[in-house]
PDB file of C-alpha atoms in Angstrom:
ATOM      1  CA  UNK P 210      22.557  45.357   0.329  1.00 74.00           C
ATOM      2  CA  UNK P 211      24.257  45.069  -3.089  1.00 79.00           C
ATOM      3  CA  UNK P 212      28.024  45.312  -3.733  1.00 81.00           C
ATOM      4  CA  UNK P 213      30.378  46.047  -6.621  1.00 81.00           C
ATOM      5  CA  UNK P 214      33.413  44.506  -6.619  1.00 78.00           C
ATOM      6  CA  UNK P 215      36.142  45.383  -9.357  1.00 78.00           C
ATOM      7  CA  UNK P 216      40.183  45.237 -10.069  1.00 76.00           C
ATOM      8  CA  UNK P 217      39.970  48.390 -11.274  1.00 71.00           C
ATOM      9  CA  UNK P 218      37.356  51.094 -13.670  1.00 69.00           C
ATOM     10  CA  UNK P 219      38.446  52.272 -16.877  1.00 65.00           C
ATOM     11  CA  UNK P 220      37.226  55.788 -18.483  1.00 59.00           C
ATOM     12  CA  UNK P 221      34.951  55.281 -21.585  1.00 54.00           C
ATOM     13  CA  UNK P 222      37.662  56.756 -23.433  1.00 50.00           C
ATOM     14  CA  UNK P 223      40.168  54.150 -22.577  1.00 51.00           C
ATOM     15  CA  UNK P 224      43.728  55.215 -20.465  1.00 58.00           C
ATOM     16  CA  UNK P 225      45.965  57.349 -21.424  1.00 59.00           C
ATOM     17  CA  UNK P 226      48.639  56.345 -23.247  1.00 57.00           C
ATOM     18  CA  UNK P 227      51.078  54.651 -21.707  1.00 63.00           C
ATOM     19  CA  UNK P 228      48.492  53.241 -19.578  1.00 64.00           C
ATOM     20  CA  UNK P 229      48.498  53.014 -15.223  1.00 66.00           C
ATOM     21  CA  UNK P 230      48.414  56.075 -12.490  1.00 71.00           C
ATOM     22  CA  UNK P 231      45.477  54.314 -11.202  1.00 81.00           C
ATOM     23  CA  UNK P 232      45.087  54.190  -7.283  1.00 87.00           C
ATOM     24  CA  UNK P 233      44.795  50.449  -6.845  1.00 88.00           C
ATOM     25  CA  UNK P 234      44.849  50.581  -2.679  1.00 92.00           C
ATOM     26  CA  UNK P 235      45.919  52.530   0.369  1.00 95.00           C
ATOM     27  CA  UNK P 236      47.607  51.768   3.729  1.00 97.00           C
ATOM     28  CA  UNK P 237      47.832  53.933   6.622  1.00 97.00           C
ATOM     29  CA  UNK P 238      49.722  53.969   9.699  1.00 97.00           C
ATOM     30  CA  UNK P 239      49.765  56.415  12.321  1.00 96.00           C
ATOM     31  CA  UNK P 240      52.023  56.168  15.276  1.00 93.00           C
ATOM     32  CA  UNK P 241      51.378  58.364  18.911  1.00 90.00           C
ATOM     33  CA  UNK P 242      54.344  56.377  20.502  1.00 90.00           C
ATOM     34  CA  UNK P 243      57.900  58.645  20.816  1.00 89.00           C
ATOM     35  CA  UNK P 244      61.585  57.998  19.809  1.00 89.00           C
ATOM     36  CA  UNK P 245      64.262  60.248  20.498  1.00 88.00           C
ATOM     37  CA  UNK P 246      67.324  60.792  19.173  1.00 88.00           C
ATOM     38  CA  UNK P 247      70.671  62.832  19.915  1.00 88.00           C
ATOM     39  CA  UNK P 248      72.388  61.104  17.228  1.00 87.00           C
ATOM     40  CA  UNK P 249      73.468  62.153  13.364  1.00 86.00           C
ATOM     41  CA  UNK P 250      73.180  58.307  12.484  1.00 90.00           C
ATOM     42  CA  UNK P 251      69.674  57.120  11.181  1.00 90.00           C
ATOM     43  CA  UNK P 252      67.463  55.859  14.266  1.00 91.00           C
ATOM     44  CA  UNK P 253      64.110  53.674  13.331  1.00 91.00           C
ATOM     45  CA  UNK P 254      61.043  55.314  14.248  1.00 91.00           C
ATOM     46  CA  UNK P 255      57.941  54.460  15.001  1.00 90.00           C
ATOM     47  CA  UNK P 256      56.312  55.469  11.581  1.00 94.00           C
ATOM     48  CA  UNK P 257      56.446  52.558   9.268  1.00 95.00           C
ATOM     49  CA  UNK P 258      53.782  50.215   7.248  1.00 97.00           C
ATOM     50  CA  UNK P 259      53.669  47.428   5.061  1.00 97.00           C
ATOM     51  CA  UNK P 260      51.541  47.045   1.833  1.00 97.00           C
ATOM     52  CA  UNK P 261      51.192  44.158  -1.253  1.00 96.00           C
ATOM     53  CA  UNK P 262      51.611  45.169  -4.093  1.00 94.00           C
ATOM     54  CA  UNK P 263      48.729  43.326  -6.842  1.00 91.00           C
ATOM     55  CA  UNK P 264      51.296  43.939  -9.458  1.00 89.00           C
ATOM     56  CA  UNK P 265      54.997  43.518  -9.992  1.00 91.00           C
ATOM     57  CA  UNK P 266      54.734  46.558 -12.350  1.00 89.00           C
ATOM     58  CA  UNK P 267      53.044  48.865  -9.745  1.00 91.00           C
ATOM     59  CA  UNK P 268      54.177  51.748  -8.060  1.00 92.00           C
ATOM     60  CA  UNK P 269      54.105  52.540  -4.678  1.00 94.00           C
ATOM     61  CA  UNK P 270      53.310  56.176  -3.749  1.00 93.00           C
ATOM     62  CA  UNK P 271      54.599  57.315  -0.058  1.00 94.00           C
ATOM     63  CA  UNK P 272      53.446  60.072   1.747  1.00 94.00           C
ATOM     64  CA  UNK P 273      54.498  60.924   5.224  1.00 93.00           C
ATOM     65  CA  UNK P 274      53.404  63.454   8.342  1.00 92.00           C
ATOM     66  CA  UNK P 275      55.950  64.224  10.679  1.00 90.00           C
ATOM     67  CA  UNK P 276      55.781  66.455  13.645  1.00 86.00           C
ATOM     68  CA  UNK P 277      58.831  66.605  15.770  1.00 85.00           C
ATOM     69  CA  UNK P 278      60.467  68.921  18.845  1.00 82.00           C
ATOM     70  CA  UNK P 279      63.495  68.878  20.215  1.00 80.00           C
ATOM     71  CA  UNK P 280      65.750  70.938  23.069  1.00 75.00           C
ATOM     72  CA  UNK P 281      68.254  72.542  20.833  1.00 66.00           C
ATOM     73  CA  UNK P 282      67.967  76.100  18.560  1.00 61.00           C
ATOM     74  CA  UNK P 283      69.464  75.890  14.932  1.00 63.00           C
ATOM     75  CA  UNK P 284      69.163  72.126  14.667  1.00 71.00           C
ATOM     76  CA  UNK P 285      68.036  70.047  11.635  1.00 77.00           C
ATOM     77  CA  UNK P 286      66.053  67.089  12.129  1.00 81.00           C
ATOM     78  CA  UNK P 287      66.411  64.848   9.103  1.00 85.00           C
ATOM     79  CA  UNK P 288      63.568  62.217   8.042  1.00 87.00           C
ATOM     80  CA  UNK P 289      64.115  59.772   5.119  1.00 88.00           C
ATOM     81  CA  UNK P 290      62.107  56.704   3.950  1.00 90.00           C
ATOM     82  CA  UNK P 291      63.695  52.956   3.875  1.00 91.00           C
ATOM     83  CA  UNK P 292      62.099  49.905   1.910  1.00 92.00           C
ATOM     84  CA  UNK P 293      62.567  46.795   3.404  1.00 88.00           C
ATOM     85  CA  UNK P 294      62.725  47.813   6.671  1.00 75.00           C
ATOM     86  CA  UNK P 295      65.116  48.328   9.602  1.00 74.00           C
ATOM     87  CA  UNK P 296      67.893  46.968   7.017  1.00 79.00           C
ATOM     88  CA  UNK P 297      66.646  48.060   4.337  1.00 79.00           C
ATOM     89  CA  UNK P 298      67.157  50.284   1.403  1.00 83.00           C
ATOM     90  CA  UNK P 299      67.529  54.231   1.736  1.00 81.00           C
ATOM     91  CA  UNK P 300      65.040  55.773  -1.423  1.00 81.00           C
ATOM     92  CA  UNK P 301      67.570  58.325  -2.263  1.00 68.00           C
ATOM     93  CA  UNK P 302      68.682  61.685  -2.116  1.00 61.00           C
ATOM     94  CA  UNK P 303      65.455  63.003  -3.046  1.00 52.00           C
ATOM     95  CA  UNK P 304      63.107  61.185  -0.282  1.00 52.00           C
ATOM     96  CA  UNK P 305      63.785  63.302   2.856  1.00 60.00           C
ATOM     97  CA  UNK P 306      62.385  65.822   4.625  1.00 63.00           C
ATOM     98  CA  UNK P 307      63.727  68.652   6.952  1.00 63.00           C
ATOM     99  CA  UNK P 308      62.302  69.892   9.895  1.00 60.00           C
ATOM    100  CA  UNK P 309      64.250  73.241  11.241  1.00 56.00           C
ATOM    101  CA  UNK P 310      64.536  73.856  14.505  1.00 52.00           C
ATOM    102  CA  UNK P 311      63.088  77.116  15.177  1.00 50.00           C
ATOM    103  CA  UNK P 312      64.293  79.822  17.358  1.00 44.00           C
ATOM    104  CA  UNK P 313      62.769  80.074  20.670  1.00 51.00           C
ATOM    105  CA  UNK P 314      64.660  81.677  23.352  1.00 48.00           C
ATOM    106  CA  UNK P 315      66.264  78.506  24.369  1.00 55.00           C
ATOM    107  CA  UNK P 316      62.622  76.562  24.997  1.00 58.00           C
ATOM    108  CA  UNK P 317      61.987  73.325  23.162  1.00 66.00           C
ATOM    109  CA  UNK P 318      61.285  73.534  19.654  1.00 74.00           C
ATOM    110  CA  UNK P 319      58.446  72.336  17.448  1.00 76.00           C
ATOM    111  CA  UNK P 320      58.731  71.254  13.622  1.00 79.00           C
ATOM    112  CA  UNK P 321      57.157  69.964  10.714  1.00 82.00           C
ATOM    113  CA  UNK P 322      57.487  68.444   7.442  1.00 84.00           C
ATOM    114  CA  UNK P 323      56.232  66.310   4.981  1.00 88.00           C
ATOM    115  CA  UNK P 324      57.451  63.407   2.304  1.00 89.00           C
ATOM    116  CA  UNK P 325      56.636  62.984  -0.863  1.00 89.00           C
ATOM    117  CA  UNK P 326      58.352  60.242  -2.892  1.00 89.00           C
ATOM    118  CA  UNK P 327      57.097  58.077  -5.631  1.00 90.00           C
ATOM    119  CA  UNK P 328      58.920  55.136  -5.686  1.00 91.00           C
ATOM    120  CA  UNK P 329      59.136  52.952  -8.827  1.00 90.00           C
ATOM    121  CA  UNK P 330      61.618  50.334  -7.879  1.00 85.00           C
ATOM    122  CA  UNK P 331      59.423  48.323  -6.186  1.00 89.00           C
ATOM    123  CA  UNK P 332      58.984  45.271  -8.660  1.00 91.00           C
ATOM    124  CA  UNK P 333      57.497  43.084  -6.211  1.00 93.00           C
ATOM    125  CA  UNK P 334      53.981  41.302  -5.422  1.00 94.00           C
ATOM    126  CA  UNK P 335      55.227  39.957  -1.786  1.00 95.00           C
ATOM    127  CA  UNK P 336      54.551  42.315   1.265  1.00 96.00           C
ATOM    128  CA  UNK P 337      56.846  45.303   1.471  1.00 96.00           C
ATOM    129  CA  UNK P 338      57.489  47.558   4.292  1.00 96.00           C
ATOM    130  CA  UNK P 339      58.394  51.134   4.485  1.00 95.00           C
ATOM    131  CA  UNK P 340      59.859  52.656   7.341  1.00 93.00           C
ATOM    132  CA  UNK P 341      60.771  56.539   8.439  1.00 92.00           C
ATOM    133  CA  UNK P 342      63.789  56.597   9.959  1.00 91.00           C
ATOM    134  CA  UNK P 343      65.489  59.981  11.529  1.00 90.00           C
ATOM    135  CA  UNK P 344      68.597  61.942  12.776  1.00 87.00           C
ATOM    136  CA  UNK P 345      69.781  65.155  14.261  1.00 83.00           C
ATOM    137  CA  UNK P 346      72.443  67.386  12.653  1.00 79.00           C
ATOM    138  CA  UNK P 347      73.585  69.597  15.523  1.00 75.00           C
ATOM    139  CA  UNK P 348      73.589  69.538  19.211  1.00 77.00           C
ATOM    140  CA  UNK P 349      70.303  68.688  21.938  1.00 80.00           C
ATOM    141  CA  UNK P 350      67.536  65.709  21.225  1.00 84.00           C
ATOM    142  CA  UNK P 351      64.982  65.256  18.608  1.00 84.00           C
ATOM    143  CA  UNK P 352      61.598  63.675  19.813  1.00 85.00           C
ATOM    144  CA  UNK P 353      59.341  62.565  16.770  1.00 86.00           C
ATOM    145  CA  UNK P 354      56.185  62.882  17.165  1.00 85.00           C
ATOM    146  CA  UNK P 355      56.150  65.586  18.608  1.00 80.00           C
ATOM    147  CA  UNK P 356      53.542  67.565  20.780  1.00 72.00           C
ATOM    148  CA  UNK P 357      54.416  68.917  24.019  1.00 59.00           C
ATOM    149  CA  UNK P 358      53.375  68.065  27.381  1.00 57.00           C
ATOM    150  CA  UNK P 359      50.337  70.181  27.450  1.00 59.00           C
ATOM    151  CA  UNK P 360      48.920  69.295  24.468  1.00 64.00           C
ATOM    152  CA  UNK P 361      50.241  65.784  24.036  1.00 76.00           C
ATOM    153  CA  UNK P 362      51.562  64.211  21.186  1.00 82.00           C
ATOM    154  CA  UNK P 363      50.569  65.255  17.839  1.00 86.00           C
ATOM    155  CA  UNK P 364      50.406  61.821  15.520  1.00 90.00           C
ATOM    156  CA  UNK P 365      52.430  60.934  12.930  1.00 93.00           C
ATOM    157  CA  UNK P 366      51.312  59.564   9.540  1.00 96.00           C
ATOM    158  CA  UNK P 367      52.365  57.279   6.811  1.00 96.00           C
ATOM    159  CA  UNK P 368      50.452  56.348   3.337  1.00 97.00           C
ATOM    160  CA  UNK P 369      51.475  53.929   0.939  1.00 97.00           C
ATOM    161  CA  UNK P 370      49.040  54.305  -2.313  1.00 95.00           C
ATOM    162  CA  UNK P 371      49.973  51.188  -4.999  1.00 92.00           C
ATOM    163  CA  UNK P 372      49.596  52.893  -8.032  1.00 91.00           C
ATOM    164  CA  UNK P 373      49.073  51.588 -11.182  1.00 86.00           C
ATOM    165  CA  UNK P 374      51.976  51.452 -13.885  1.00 78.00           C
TER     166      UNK P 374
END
């Protein structure tokens, strides 16, 4: 069987200007194992991976899956990404999501959302980890994932894509 193995493939026509926004690899992690919370301080999860970056000018891309319930109507469950780990370094204002806590006639609650974040302060080559971490604003419990006890739990997923600069 033959094999092709390259760094990376460049169009014909060259990049674009400025060069990069190549996918260079991807890590996933997927966790099935609960944490709860009842807290509005930041709680580590179970959602967190760890990727090398090939270049110290490379970007790391992070995309996140959450599925959550809780006990309480009217509550927000807050998810935000750390670098570095347990101690590490909260990305921002801009690298959270929200999960609403629906009403349901005082039953547990089910919720969703998703994370986006780009994050271009990486400037490392050494093994980096990125970690969801979460919190309740309001009253009751927040279980992430999430899933019921019919159904079970409904995984939770983290990507890290190393993109080119």
């Amino acid at each position: 069987m033959s094999q092709i193995k390259v760094n990376s493939i460049i169009p014909v026509a060259g990049v674009p200007t400025g060069g990069g926004g190549g996918i260079i690899q991807i890590v996933k992690a997927v966790t099935t194992s609960q944490t709860s919370t009842s807290s509005e301080s930041f709680v580590d999860t179970n959602l967190t991976a760890t990727i090398t970056p090939t270049s110290t000018s490379s970007h790391v891309l992070v995309l996140a899956r959450i599925i959550c319930e809780g006990t309480q109507n009217n509550s927000f469950a807050r998810f935000d990404v750390f670098r570095g780990g347990t101690s590490g370094t909260q990305l921002g204002n801009s690298v959270r999501g929200l999960s609403q806590m629906g009403i349901n006639n005082g039953n547990d609650f089910m919720g969703s959302c998703n994370i986006i974040h780009l994050d271009t302060g990486i400037s490392t080559t050494s093994a980096t980890e990125y970690l969801i971490k979460m919190r309740l604003s309001g009253s009751g419990t927040v279980k992430m994932p999430g899933g019921g006890t019919s159904s079970g739990v409904i995984p939770c997923e983290i990507l890290l894509l190393e993109v080119s600069a």
